[in-house]
């Protein structure tokens, strides 16, 4: 629960509407309440399913009375029964359920305590109109009516999609940087910059999950961050090129990164309102992780030379580690919409996969059409499709459902570990695989061996994606999750073979390994389906 009872009420109604709308939910409820049911079974159903929902509603109304928002004699039992019973009635009648914001407003109005300021009462009554309120009239700061359940209210906003476009350019710049360097050092440098970019993106994903991004303050703040991220992307090609003691692009990148992080913290602090736990967590994050890491980035940029890479790598690792340690049990962070969170990360994976598509065209755009170019393009596209299939047909729906069924604290832990940290490896793996695809397509007609650089990028990048998906499922105790990791091991083992053959056969080897992965994922899904129905 937050400190805004009305927002909690709307969120609870959103969740209830989703649950009762699920396939089989209404017949089950009818069976449980029928006269012929064993009394012990009914008692268990009321205790485990109905009871917790009613208790949460009672606590929300009690918090409203304690805050003076509701009258002292507000009948909590009638209000709770009205809200849950109305959904069952609408479903039995075959009608669409009422909008949660309007239902919450009607109930709240019936229990509302008269305000000293008549304008507050007027605004509350207006919230009963067909357009549901975005926030309670007594909300403070950026706090709005958060929507943790499924539905349009919990989906990603168009401005977030627009915000991500700068990361498309940034990912392309990272990939081009690694291609030009064409060695292990350039690969490590590119991964460090990619890690910094990812950490900025993750920060705004957390903020937008708490406060929808389509409100004015969020739009202004995220627009400033967009400009800074674009500057980071422009500086990437020369970010490690300056000689020792001659900082240029590296310092620009570090300073632009600092701006992005400061905007993120400012928006998060505004959205926290009077959430004491979150404000405390932000202070710990700011002083313990962010300030030391951005200071180290600036110092590394000023020093330059070979030391810059290791200072930046240390700063990134420190930021990730301290943030993780300071929120071991979830800390004061909160996840307000699991559906938004899962969708948000799925979309950034799409952006990374887009880089693999672009890599195909970039490599052969000026080459004459030939059989090798066509076959190579088809194989490379198949690689991207199989990576998409592996993630979106199993992992994405599993992640969202797993988030929704967890309690609040365990939700935050999963959101942090599987998404904020785990998806860094998924996105990095996709981009590195795109690097291998571009390398293969650039020499697709050659008979010379593919070479270690391209083979490692292609095979290890795809293996990283598969292994991360398998590990994420395994730590969440998903049955047979380890089977998905087998192709990842096989792809790593096949790297020597891929580097020894021509680029076209190397693409075929990678595509075959991913096809086996897709088959295993489908088999795991099929064997788990009966268990889930049972």
Short mmCIF file of C-alpha atoms in Angstrom, two decimals:
data_model
loop_
_atom_site.label_atom_id
_atom_site.label_comp_id
_atom_site.label_asym_id
_atom_site.label_seq_id
_atom_site.Cartn_x
_atom_site.Cartn_y
_atom_site.Cartn_z
CA UNK A 1 0.00 0.00 0.00
CA UNK A 2 1.06 3.58 -0.67
CA UNK A 3 0.16 6.65 1.36
CA UNK A 4 -2.66 7.47 -1.06
CA UNK A 5 -5.66 5.21 -0.17
CA UNK A 6 -7.66 6.24 -3.22
CA UNK A 7 -4.84 5.21 -5.59
CA UNK A 8 -4.57 1.92 -3.70
CA UNK A 9 -8.32 1.39 -4.15
CA UNK A 10 -8.19 1.89 -7.93
CA UNK A 11 -5.12 -0.37 -8.18
CA UNK A 12 -6.88 -3.10 -6.19
CA UNK A 13 -9.95 -2.84 -8.42
CA UNK A 14 -7.79 -3.08 -11.55
CA UNK A 15 -6.25 -6.27 -10.21
CA UNK A 16 -9.62 -7.75 -9.23
CA UNK A 17 -11.11 -6.90 -12.65
CA UNK A 18 -8.23 -8.72 -14.34
CA UNK A 19 -8.54 -11.79 -12.10
CA UNK A 20 -12.31 -12.21 -12.47
CA UNK A 21 -12.04 -11.67 -16.25
CA UNK A 22 -9.55 -14.55 -16.63
CA UNK A 23 -10.76 -17.66 -18.42
CA UNK A 24 -12.52 -20.02 -16.01
CA UNK A 25 -12.50 -17.60 -13.07
CA UNK A 26 -16.24 -16.92 -13.01
CA UNK A 27 -17.34 -20.58 -13.31
CA UNK A 28 -14.92 -21.43 -10.51
CA UNK A 29 -16.39 -18.70 -8.30
CA UNK A 30 -19.90 -19.96 -9.04
CA UNK A 31 -18.90 -23.53 -8.20
CA UNK A 32 -17.34 -22.46 -4.92
CA UNK A 33 -20.48 -20.65 -3.83
CA UNK A 34 -22.94 -23.35 -4.92
CA UNK A 35 -25.09 -25.19 -2.37
CA UNK A 36 -23.77 -28.66 -3.17
CA UNK A 37 -20.12 -27.88 -2.51
CA UNK A 38 -18.31 -29.45 0.41
CA UNK A 39 -18.34 -26.88 3.27
CA UNK A 40 -14.64 -27.40 3.93
CA UNK A 41 -13.76 -26.63 0.31
CA UNK A 42 -15.93 -23.50 0.38
CA UNK A 43 -14.34 -22.41 3.66
CA UNK A 44 -10.88 -22.83 2.16
CA UNK A 45 -11.89 -20.81 -0.92
CA UNK A 46 -13.28 -18.00 1.20
CA UNK A 47 -10.20 -18.01 3.42
CA UNK A 48 -7.56 -18.17 0.69
CA UNK A 49 -9.17 -16.25 -2.20
CA UNK A 50 -12.03 -14.05 -1.04
CA UNK A 51 -10.73 -13.23 2.43
CA UNK A 52 -7.40 -11.62 1.46
CA UNK A 53 -9.13 -9.41 -1.14
CA UNK A 54 -11.74 -8.23 1.36
CA UNK A 55 -9.04 -7.62 3.96
CA UNK A 56 -7.01 -5.46 1.56
CA UNK A 57 -10.12 -3.42 0.76
CA UNK A 58 -10.86 -3.01 4.47
CA UNK A 59 -7.32 -1.75 5.08
CA UNK A 60 -7.61 0.73 2.20
CA UNK A 61 -10.89 2.16 3.53
CA UNK A 62 -9.50 2.18 7.08
CA UNK A 63 -6.49 4.15 5.84
CA UNK A 64 -8.86 6.61 4.17
CA UNK A 65 -10.73 7.10 7.43
CA UNK A 66 -7.48 7.53 9.36
CA UNK A 67 -6.33 10.18 6.88
CA UNK A 68 -9.62 12.05 7.23
CA UNK A 69 -10.54 11.45 3.59
CA UNK A 70 -13.57 9.30 4.57
CA UNK A 71 -16.17 9.80 7.26
CA UNK A 72 -15.59 8.05 10.57
CA UNK A 73 -18.83 6.10 10.21
CA UNK A 74 -18.11 4.91 6.64
CA UNK A 75 -19.35 1.31 6.39
CA UNK A 76 -16.27 -0.59 5.22
CA UNK A 77 -18.07 -3.94 4.93
CA UNK A 78 -20.79 -2.60 2.63
CA UNK A 79 -18.25 -0.74 0.49
CA UNK A 80 -16.05 -3.82 0.08
CA UNK A 81 -19.04 -6.04 -0.74
CA UNK A 82 -20.40 -3.51 -3.25
CA UNK A 83 -17.11 -3.31 -5.12
CA UNK A 84 -16.38 -7.02 -5.41
CA UNK A 85 -20.02 -8.12 -5.79
CA UNK A 86 -20.65 -5.70 -8.65
CA UNK A 87 -18.03 -7.41 -10.81
CA UNK A 88 -19.60 -10.83 -10.30
CA UNK A 89 -23.03 -9.38 -11.12
CA UNK A 90 -21.86 -7.77 -14.34
CA UNK A 91 -20.21 -11.00 -15.47
CA UNK A 92 -23.29 -13.10 -14.68
CA UNK A 93 -25.40 -10.64 -16.70
CA UNK A 94 -22.93 -10.92 -19.58
CA UNK A 95 -22.09 -7.23 -19.47
CA UNK A 96 -18.71 -5.52 -19.51
CA UNK A 97 -17.34 -4.68 -16.09
CA UNK A 98 -17.52 -1.03 -14.99
CA UNK A 99 -14.40 1.05 -15.37
CA UNK A 100 -12.36 0.75 -12.21
CA UNK A 101 -11.71 4.47 -11.86
CA UNK A 102 -15.42 5.28 -12.02
CA UNK A 103 -16.42 2.46 -9.65
CA UNK A 104 -13.77 3.58 -7.19
CA UNK A 105 -14.94 7.19 -7.43
CA UNK A 106 -18.60 6.25 -6.81
CA UNK A 107 -17.72 4.24 -3.72
CA UNK A 108 -15.30 6.85 -2.45
CA UNK A 109 -17.91 9.58 -2.90
CA UNK A 110 -20.36 7.61 -0.80
CA UNK A 111 -17.87 7.45 2.08
CA UNK A 112 -16.16 10.80 1.51
CA UNK A 113 -15.75 13.23 4.40
CA UNK A 114 -16.78 16.84 3.56
CA UNK A 115 -13.70 18.96 2.92
CA UNK A 116 -13.00 22.38 4.35
CA UNK A 117 -12.31 23.43 0.80
CA UNK A 118 -15.51 23.00 -1.23
CA UNK A 119 -13.44 22.84 -4.41
CA UNK A 120 -12.02 19.48 -3.31
CA UNK A 121 -15.56 18.05 -3.04
CA UNK A 122 -16.43 19.49 -6.44
CA UNK A 123 -13.39 17.90 -8.05
CA UNK A 124 -14.19 14.58 -6.39
CA UNK A 125 -17.75 14.60 -7.72
CA UNK A 126 -16.45 15.44 -11.18
CA UNK A 127 -14.26 12.32 -11.03
CA UNK A 128 -17.42 10.19 -11.23
CA UNK A 129 -17.88 11.34 -14.85
CA UNK A 130 -17.27 8.80 -17.64
CA UNK A 131 -13.60 9.86 -17.85
CA UNK A 132 -11.98 8.09 -14.87
CA UNK A 133 -9.67 10.22 -12.70
CA UNK A 134 -5.97 9.89 -13.32
CA UNK A 135 -5.29 10.64 -9.68
CA UNK A 136 -7.08 11.34 -6.45
CA UNK A 137 -7.78 15.07 -5.91
CA UNK A 138 -5.68 14.99 -2.75
CA UNK A 139 -2.67 13.42 -4.49
CA UNK A 140 0.67 15.10 -3.99
CA UNK A 141 3.65 15.48 -6.34
CA UNK A 142 3.59 13.25 -9.42
CA UNK A 143 1.66 10.51 -7.65
CA UNK A 144 -1.11 9.18 -9.85
CA UNK A 145 -3.53 6.26 -9.84
CA UNK A 146 -1.09 3.42 -10.39
CA UNK A 147 -2.33 0.35 -12.18
CA UNK A 148 -0.53 -2.87 -11.25
CA UNK A 149 -2.90 -5.21 -13.07
CA UNK A 150 -3.44 -5.98 -16.73
CA UNK A 151 -5.33 -3.62 -18.96
CA UNK A 152 -4.78 -0.55 -21.08
CA UNK A 153 -4.08 1.50 -17.95
CA UNK A 154 -0.92 -0.51 -17.29
CA UNK A 155 0.56 -0.44 -20.79
CA UNK A 156 3.58 1.43 -22.08
CA UNK A 157 2.89 5.01 -23.18
CA UNK A 158 3.72 6.31 -26.64
CA UNK A 159 6.17 8.79 -25.14
CA UNK A 160 8.19 5.92 -23.68
CA UNK A 161 8.41 4.41 -27.15
CA UNK A 162 9.53 7.78 -28.48
CA UNK A 163 12.08 8.04 -25.65
CA UNK A 164 13.56 4.68 -26.69
CA UNK A 165 14.37 5.92 -30.19
CA UNK A 166 17.55 7.61 -28.96
CA UNK A 167 18.68 4.23 -27.68
CA UNK A 168 18.22 2.77 -31.16
CA UNK A 169 20.83 5.23 -32.40
CA UNK A 170 23.01 4.60 -29.35
CA UNK A 171 22.95 0.82 -29.88
CA UNK A 172 23.91 1.34 -33.52
CA UNK A 173 26.83 3.53 -32.45
CA UNK A 174 28.06 0.90 -29.99
CA UNK A 175 27.88 -1.82 -32.64
CA UNK A 176 29.72 0.35 -35.19
CA UNK A 177 32.38 1.17 -32.57
CA UNK A 178 33.07 -2.53 -31.93
CA UNK A 179 33.12 -3.36 -35.65
CA UNK A 180 35.67 -0.63 -36.34
CA UNK A 181 37.92 -1.68 -33.47
CA UNK A 182 37.63 -5.35 -34.43
CA UNK A 183 39.50 -6.68 -31.39
CA UNK A 184 38.92 -7.81 -27.82
CA UNK A 185 39.70 -4.40 -26.37
CA UNK A 186 37.15 -2.66 -28.60
CA UNK A 187 34.61 -5.32 -27.65
CA UNK A 188 35.19 -4.67 -23.93
CA UNK A 189 35.07 -0.90 -24.44
CA UNK A 190 31.80 -1.21 -26.34
CA UNK A 191 30.31 -3.39 -23.61
CA UNK A 192 31.25 -0.84 -20.95
CA UNK A 193 29.50 1.95 -22.88
CA UNK A 194 26.54 -0.34 -23.52
CA UNK A 195 26.38 -1.04 -19.78
CA UNK A 196 26.26 2.68 -19.04
CA UNK A 197 23.50 3.17 -21.61
CA UNK A 198 21.55 0.26 -20.18
CA UNK A 199 21.76 1.62 -16.65
CA UNK A 200 20.30 4.94 -17.78
CA UNK A 201 17.47 3.17 -19.61
CA UNK A 202 16.67 0.97 -16.62
CA UNK A 203 16.45 4.01 -14.34
CA UNK A 204 13.74 5.62 -16.44
CA UNK A 205 11.91 2.30 -16.76
CA UNK A 206 11.57 2.26 -12.96
CA UNK A 207 10.39 5.88 -12.84
CA UNK A 208 7.83 5.43 -15.63
CA UNK A 209 6.48 2.33 -13.90
CA UNK A 210 5.69 4.51 -10.88
CA UNK A 211 4.55 7.68 -12.67
CA UNK A 212 3.14 7.35 -16.22
CA UNK A 213 5.40 9.07 -18.72
CA UNK A 214 2.66 10.97 -20.54
CA UNK A 215 2.29 13.69 -17.90
CA UNK A 216 3.98 17.10 -18.37
CA UNK A 217 6.75 16.90 -15.75
CA UNK A 218 7.77 13.44 -16.93
CA UNK A 219 7.75 14.52 -20.57
CA UNK A 220 9.96 17.53 -19.85
CA UNK A 221 12.40 15.55 -17.71
CA UNK A 222 12.64 12.60 -20.08
CA UNK A 223 13.09 14.97 -23.03
CA UNK A 224 16.14 16.47 -21.31
CA UNK A 225 17.42 12.94 -20.73
CA UNK A 226 16.82 12.09 -24.40
CA UNK A 227 19.01 14.99 -25.48
CA UNK A 228 21.75 13.89 -23.11
CA UNK A 229 21.58 10.26 -24.30
CA UNK A 230 21.84 11.48 -27.88
CA UNK A 231 24.97 13.41 -26.96
CA UNK A 232 26.35 10.22 -25.37
CA UNK A 233 25.68 8.35 -28.61
CA UNK A 234 27.42 11.04 -30.67
CA UNK A 235 30.50 10.81 -28.44
CA UNK A 236 30.78 6.99 -28.56
CA UNK A 237 33.04 6.67 -31.67
CA UNK A 238 35.80 8.77 -30.06
CA UNK A 239 35.10 7.97 -26.42
CA UNK A 240 38.34 5.99 -26.01
CA UNK A 241 40.39 7.67 -28.72
CA UNK A 242 41.90 10.58 -26.78
CA UNK A 243 45.49 10.35 -25.63
CA UNK A 244 46.32 10.40 -21.94
CA UNK A 245 45.69 13.83 -20.47
CA UNK A 246 43.70 15.03 -23.51
CA UNK A 247 40.04 14.41 -22.73
CA UNK A 248 37.51 15.31 -25.37
CA UNK A 249 34.69 12.98 -26.36
CA UNK A 250 35.17 10.86 -23.24
CA UNK A 251 34.56 13.85 -20.97
CA UNK A 252 31.53 14.89 -23.03
CA UNK A 253 30.14 11.38 -22.66
CA UNK A 254 30.77 11.31 -18.90
CA UNK A 255 29.16 14.71 -18.36
CA UNK A 256 26.13 13.86 -20.52
CA UNK A 257 25.78 10.60 -18.58
CA UNK A 258 25.82 12.61 -15.34
CA UNK A 259 22.98 14.78 -16.64
CA UNK A 260 20.88 11.71 -17.48
CA UNK A 261 21.42 10.23 -14.03
CA UNK A 262 20.59 13.49 -12.25
CA UNK A 263 17.35 13.90 -14.23
CA UNK A 264 16.43 10.32 -13.36
CA UNK A 265 16.96 10.86 -9.63
CA UNK A 266 15.08 14.18 -9.72
CA UNK A 267 12.03 12.59 -11.38
CA UNK A 268 12.11 9.66 -9.00
CA UNK A 269 12.29 11.98 -6.00
CA UNK A 270 9.32 13.99 -7.29
CA UNK A 271 7.29 10.85 -7.90
CA UNK A 272 8.05 9.55 -4.40
CA UNK A 273 5.80 12.19 -2.83
CA UNK A 274 5.50 11.25 0.84
CA UNK A 275 6.64 7.64 0.41
CA UNK A 276 9.25 7.68 3.19
CA UNK A 277 10.73 4.28 2.34
CA UNK A 278 11.26 5.23 -1.30
CA UNK A 279 12.76 8.62 -0.44
CA UNK A 280 15.18 6.90 1.94
CA UNK A 281 16.12 4.39 -0.77
CA UNK A 282 16.74 7.20 -3.28
CA UNK A 283 19.08 8.94 -0.84
CA UNK A 284 21.02 5.70 -0.29
CA UNK A 285 21.17 5.14 -4.04
CA UNK A 286 22.27 8.71 -4.72
CA UNK A 287 25.02 8.90 -2.10
CA UNK A 288 26.16 5.30 -2.08
CA UNK A 289 26.07 4.33 -5.74
CA UNK A 290 25.39 7.13 -8.21
CA UNK A 291 27.62 10.00 -7.06
CA UNK A 292 30.79 7.86 -6.61
CA UNK A 293 30.27 6.11 -9.96
CA UNK A 294 29.68 9.26 -12.05
CA UNK A 295 32.62 10.94 -10.29
CA UNK A 296 34.82 8.00 -11.28
CA UNK A 297 33.62 8.26 -14.88
CA UNK A 298 34.60 11.93 -15.03
CA UNK A 299 37.99 11.18 -13.45
CA UNK A 300 38.58 8.36 -15.92
CA UNK A 301 37.69 10.63 -18.82
CA UNK A 302 40.13 13.29 -17.59
CA UNK A 303 42.95 10.79 -17.11
CA UNK A 304 42.35 9.12 -20.48
CA UNK A 305 44.69 6.54 -21.97
CA UNK A 306 44.58 2.86 -21.05
CA UNK A 307 43.50 3.69 -17.49
CA UNK A 308 40.20 5.10 -18.71
CA UNK A 309 38.77 1.71 -19.67
CA UNK A 310 39.52 0.12 -16.32
CA UNK A 311 38.29 3.13 -14.33
CA UNK A 312 35.04 3.16 -16.28
CA UNK A 313 34.64 -0.60 -15.94
CA UNK A 314 35.21 -0.28 -12.18
CA UNK A 315 32.72 2.59 -11.92
CA UNK A 316 30.02 0.62 -13.73
CA UNK A 317 30.66 -2.51 -11.67
CA UNK A 318 30.59 -0.48 -8.45
CA UNK A 319 27.28 1.17 -9.38
CA UNK A 320 25.66 -2.17 -10.23
CA UNK A 321 27.00 -3.89 -7.11
CA UNK A 322 26.14 -1.20 -4.56
CA UNK A 323 22.66 -0.71 -6.03
CA UNK A 324 22.11 -4.45 -5.78
CA UNK A 325 23.43 -4.73 -2.21
CA UNK A 326 21.45 -1.72 -0.98
CA UNK A 327 18.19 -3.33 -2.09
CA UNK A 328 18.75 -6.98 -1.21
CA UNK A 329 15.13 -7.58 -0.19
CA UNK A 330 13.67 -5.03 -2.57
CA UNK A 331 14.62 -2.02 -0.44
CA UNK A 332 12.20 0.85 -0.69
CA UNK A 333 11.63 0.39 -4.40
CA UNK A 334 8.18 -0.58 -5.58
CA UNK A 335 6.72 -2.14 -8.72
CA UNK A 336 3.34 -0.63 -9.52
CA UNK A 337 2.51 -2.41 -12.78
CA UNK A 338 3.99 -5.83 -13.61
CA UNK A 339 2.39 -5.75 -17.06
CA UNK A 340 4.00 -2.39 -17.85
CA UNK A 341 7.35 -3.61 -16.56
CA UNK A 342 7.34 -6.79 -18.63
CA UNK A 343 6.14 -5.01 -21.77
CA UNK A 344 8.72 -2.25 -21.34
CA UNK A 345 11.59 -4.73 -21.31
CA UNK A 346 10.13 -6.73 -24.17
CA UNK A 347 10.10 -3.59 -26.29
CA UNK A 348 13.75 -2.80 -25.60
CA UNK A 349 14.61 -6.37 -26.64
CA UNK A 350 12.75 -5.64 -29.89
CA UNK A 351 14.93 -2.56 -30.36
CA UNK A 352 18.06 -4.64 -29.86
CA UNK A 353 16.78 -7.26 -32.33
CA UNK A 354 16.22 -4.42 -34.76
CA UNK A 355 19.95 -3.81 -34.62
CA UNK A 356 20.51 -7.38 -35.89
CA UNK A 357 18.15 -6.68 -38.81
CA UNK A 358 19.94 -3.44 -39.61
CA UNK A 359 23.28 -5.27 -39.48
CA UNK A 360 22.19 -7.50 -42.36
CA UNK A 361 21.37 -4.58 -44.60
CA UNK A 362 24.38 -2.46 -43.64
CA UNK A 363 26.80 -5.23 -44.53
CA UNK A 364 25.46 -5.97 -48.03
CA UNK A 365 23.61 -2.79 -49.00
CA UNK A 366 26.21 -1.92 -51.67
CA UNK A 367 26.94 -5.47 -52.79
CA UNK A 368 25.45 -6.87 -56.02
CA UNK A 369 22.68 -9.42 -55.52
CA UNK A 370 24.02 -12.98 -55.65
CA UNK A 371 23.05 -16.43 -54.38
CA UNK A 372 25.42 -16.15 -51.42
CA UNK A 373 24.01 -12.75 -50.45
CA UNK A 374 20.42 -14.04 -50.62
CA UNK A 375 21.17 -17.23 -48.68
CA UNK A 376 23.22 -15.33 -46.11
CA UNK A 377 20.49 -12.72 -45.64
CA UNK A 378 17.85 -15.42 -45.17
CA UNK A 379 20.01 -17.27 -42.62
CA UNK A 380 20.82 -14.04 -40.76
CA UNK A 381 17.15 -13.07 -40.70
CA UNK A 382 16.30 -16.55 -39.46
CA UNK A 383 18.75 -16.02 -36.59
CA UNK A 384 16.92 -12.85 -35.56
CA UNK A 385 13.52 -14.56 -35.86
CA UNK A 386 14.67 -17.48 -33.70
CA UNK A 387 16.03 -15.14 -31.03
CA UNK A 388 12.69 -13.32 -31.07
CA UNK A 389 10.80 -16.61 -30.86
CA UNK A 390 12.88 -17.90 -27.95
CA UNK A 391 12.28 -14.74 -25.93
CA UNK A 392 8.69 -13.80 -26.75
CA UNK A 393 6.95 -17.18 -26.95
CA UNK A 394 8.17 -18.46 -23.61
CA UNK A 395 10.21 -16.05 -21.54
CA UNK A 396 8.13 -12.87 -21.95
CA UNK A 397 4.73 -14.35 -20.96
CA UNK A 398 6.35 -16.39 -18.18
CA UNK A 399 8.04 -13.28 -16.77
CA UNK A 400 4.84 -11.24 -16.70
CA UNK A 401 2.75 -13.99 -15.10
CA UNK A 402 5.48 -14.71 -12.56
CA UNK A 403 5.65 -11.05 -11.60
CA UNK A 404 1.88 -10.78 -11.19
CA UNK A 405 1.58 -13.80 -8.92
CA UNK A 406 4.35 -12.71 -6.53
CA UNK A 407 3.92 -10.66 -3.38
CA UNK A 408 5.06 -7.03 -3.39
CA UNK A 409 8.58 -7.58 -1.99
CA UNK A 410 9.28 -10.60 -4.19
CA UNK A 411 7.98 -8.68 -7.21
CA UNK A 412 10.64 -6.02 -6.70
CA UNK A 413 13.39 -8.63 -6.28
CA UNK A 414 12.39 -10.36 -9.53
CA UNK A 415 12.03 -7.03 -11.36
CA UNK A 416 15.52 -6.12 -10.23
CA UNK A 417 17.33 -9.42 -10.80
CA UNK A 418 15.60 -10.87 -13.86
CA UNK A 419 14.85 -7.60 -15.65
CA UNK A 420 17.17 -4.78 -14.54
CA UNK A 421 20.22 -7.04 -14.36
CA UNK A 422 19.28 -10.12 -16.40
CA UNK A 423 18.02 -8.20 -19.40
CA UNK A 424 21.33 -6.35 -19.59
CA UNK A 425 22.86 -9.67 -20.62
CA UNK A 426 20.01 -10.37 -23.06
CA UNK A 427 20.34 -7.00 -24.80
CA UNK A 428 24.15 -7.24 -24.82
CA UNK A 429 23.94 -10.74 -26.27
CA UNK A 430 21.60 -9.63 -29.05
CA UNK A 431 23.83 -6.68 -29.98
CA UNK A 432 27.00 -8.80 -29.94
CA UNK A 433 25.25 -11.41 -32.09
CA UNK A 434 24.29 -8.58 -34.47
CA UNK A 435 27.98 -7.70 -34.60
CA UNK A 436 28.73 -11.28 -35.67
CA UNK A 437 25.94 -11.18 -38.25
CA UNK A 438 27.32 -7.97 -39.75
CA UNK A 439 30.81 -9.47 -39.85
CA UNK A 440 29.51 -12.61 -41.60
CA UNK A 441 27.39 -10.70 -44.12
CA UNK A 442 30.28 -8.37 -44.97
CA UNK A 443 32.25 -11.44 -46.18
CA UNK A 444 29.36 -13.73 -47.06
CA UNK A 445 30.77 -14.59 -50.50
CA UNK A 446 34.28 -15.32 -49.19
CA UNK A 447 35.71 -18.82 -48.92
CA UNK A 448 38.25 -17.75 -46.30
CA UNK A 449 37.70 -18.87 -42.67
CA UNK A 450 35.29 -16.72 -40.70
CA UNK A 451 37.85 -15.96 -38.02
CA UNK A 452 37.73 -15.77 -34.23
CA UNK A 453 36.31 -12.27 -33.86
CA UNK A 454 33.19 -12.89 -35.94
CA UNK A 455 32.69 -16.43 -34.66
CA UNK A 456 32.90 -15.43 -31.00
CA UNK A 457 30.54 -12.49 -31.53
CA UNK A 458 27.98 -14.56 -33.45
CA UNK A 459 27.96 -17.73 -31.35
CA UNK A 460 28.70 -16.30 -27.89
CA UNK A 461 26.22 -13.44 -28.36
CA UNK A 462 23.35 -15.81 -29.15
CA UNK A 463 24.50 -18.19 -26.40
CA UNK A 464 24.41 -15.32 -23.90
CA UNK A 465 20.75 -14.64 -24.71
CA UNK A 466 19.77 -18.30 -24.35
CA UNK A 467 21.80 -18.83 -21.16
CA UNK A 468 20.31 -15.74 -19.50
CA UNK A 469 16.77 -16.89 -20.29
CA UNK A 470 17.53 -20.35 -18.91
CA UNK A 471 19.18 -19.01 -15.74
CA UNK A 472 16.32 -16.58 -15.10
CA UNK A 473 13.80 -19.39 -15.36
CA UNK A 474 15.95 -21.73 -13.27
CA UNK A 475 16.37 -19.34 -10.32
CA UNK A 476 12.58 -18.96 -10.32
CA UNK A 477 12.21 -22.75 -9.98
CA UNK A 478 10.66 -23.23 -13.43
CA UNK A 479 10.57 -26.97 -14.27
CA UNK A 480 13.04 -28.17 -16.93
CA UNK A 481 14.53 -24.69 -17.33
CA UNK A 482 18.02 -26.22 -17.44
CA UNK A 483 17.21 -27.96 -20.73
CA UNK A 484 17.05 -24.57 -22.46
CA UNK A 485 20.67 -23.89 -21.46
CA UNK A 486 21.99 -26.94 -23.35
CA UNK A 487 22.04 -25.22 -26.78
CA UNK A 488 23.92 -22.27 -25.22
CA UNK A 489 26.71 -24.62 -24.14
CA UNK A 490 26.69 -26.28 -27.54
CA UNK A 491 27.02 -22.90 -29.30
CA UNK A 492 30.07 -22.01 -27.21
CA UNK A 493 31.63 -25.40 -27.97
CA UNK A 494 31.01 -24.85 -31.69
CA UNK A 495 32.94 -21.54 -31.79
CA UNK A 496 36.19 -23.20 -33.00
CA UNK A 497 34.25 -24.86 -35.82
CA UNK A 498 32.48 -21.63 -36.77
CA UNK A 499 35.77 -19.71 -36.97
CA UNK A 500 37.34 -22.36 -39.18
CA UNK A 501 34.62 -22.44 -41.85
CA UNK A 502 33.53 -19.74 -44.29
CA UNK A 503 31.06 -17.05 -43.08
CA UNK A 504 28.04 -18.61 -44.83
CA UNK A 505 28.40 -22.04 -43.16
CA UNK A 506 29.03 -20.25 -39.86
CA UNK A 507 25.65 -18.56 -40.18
CA UNK A 508 24.09 -21.95 -40.92
CA UNK A 509 25.69 -23.44 -37.79
CA UNK A 510 24.36 -20.62 -35.62
CA UNK A 511 20.88 -20.85 -37.14
CA UNK A 512 20.80 -24.62 -36.61
CA UNK A 513 21.76 -24.26 -32.95
CA UNK A 514 19.04 -21.65 -32.41
CA UNK A 515 16.51 -23.86 -34.19
CA UNK A 516 17.33 -26.63 -31.70
CA UNK A 517 16.82 -24.10 -28.90
CA UNK A 518 13.40 -23.17 -30.28
CA UNK A 519 12.45 -26.86 -30.44
CA UNK A 520 13.52 -27.42 -26.83
CA UNK A 521 11.58 -24.35 -25.68
CA UNK A 522 8.48 -25.64 -27.49
CA UNK A 523 8.92 -29.07 -25.90
CA UNK A 524 9.30 -27.56 -22.42
CA UNK A 525 6.16 -25.49 -23.01
CA UNK A 526 4.20 -28.53 -24.11
CA UNK A 527 5.24 -30.64 -21.11
CA UNK A 528 4.48 -27.82 -18.67
CA UNK A 529 1.03 -27.04 -20.10
CA UNK A 530 -0.72 -30.09 -18.56
CA UNK A 531 0.87 -29.30 -15.18
CA UNK A 532 -0.38 -25.73 -15.35
CA UNK A 533 -3.92 -26.92 -16.22
CA UNK A 534 -3.84 -29.37 -13.31
#
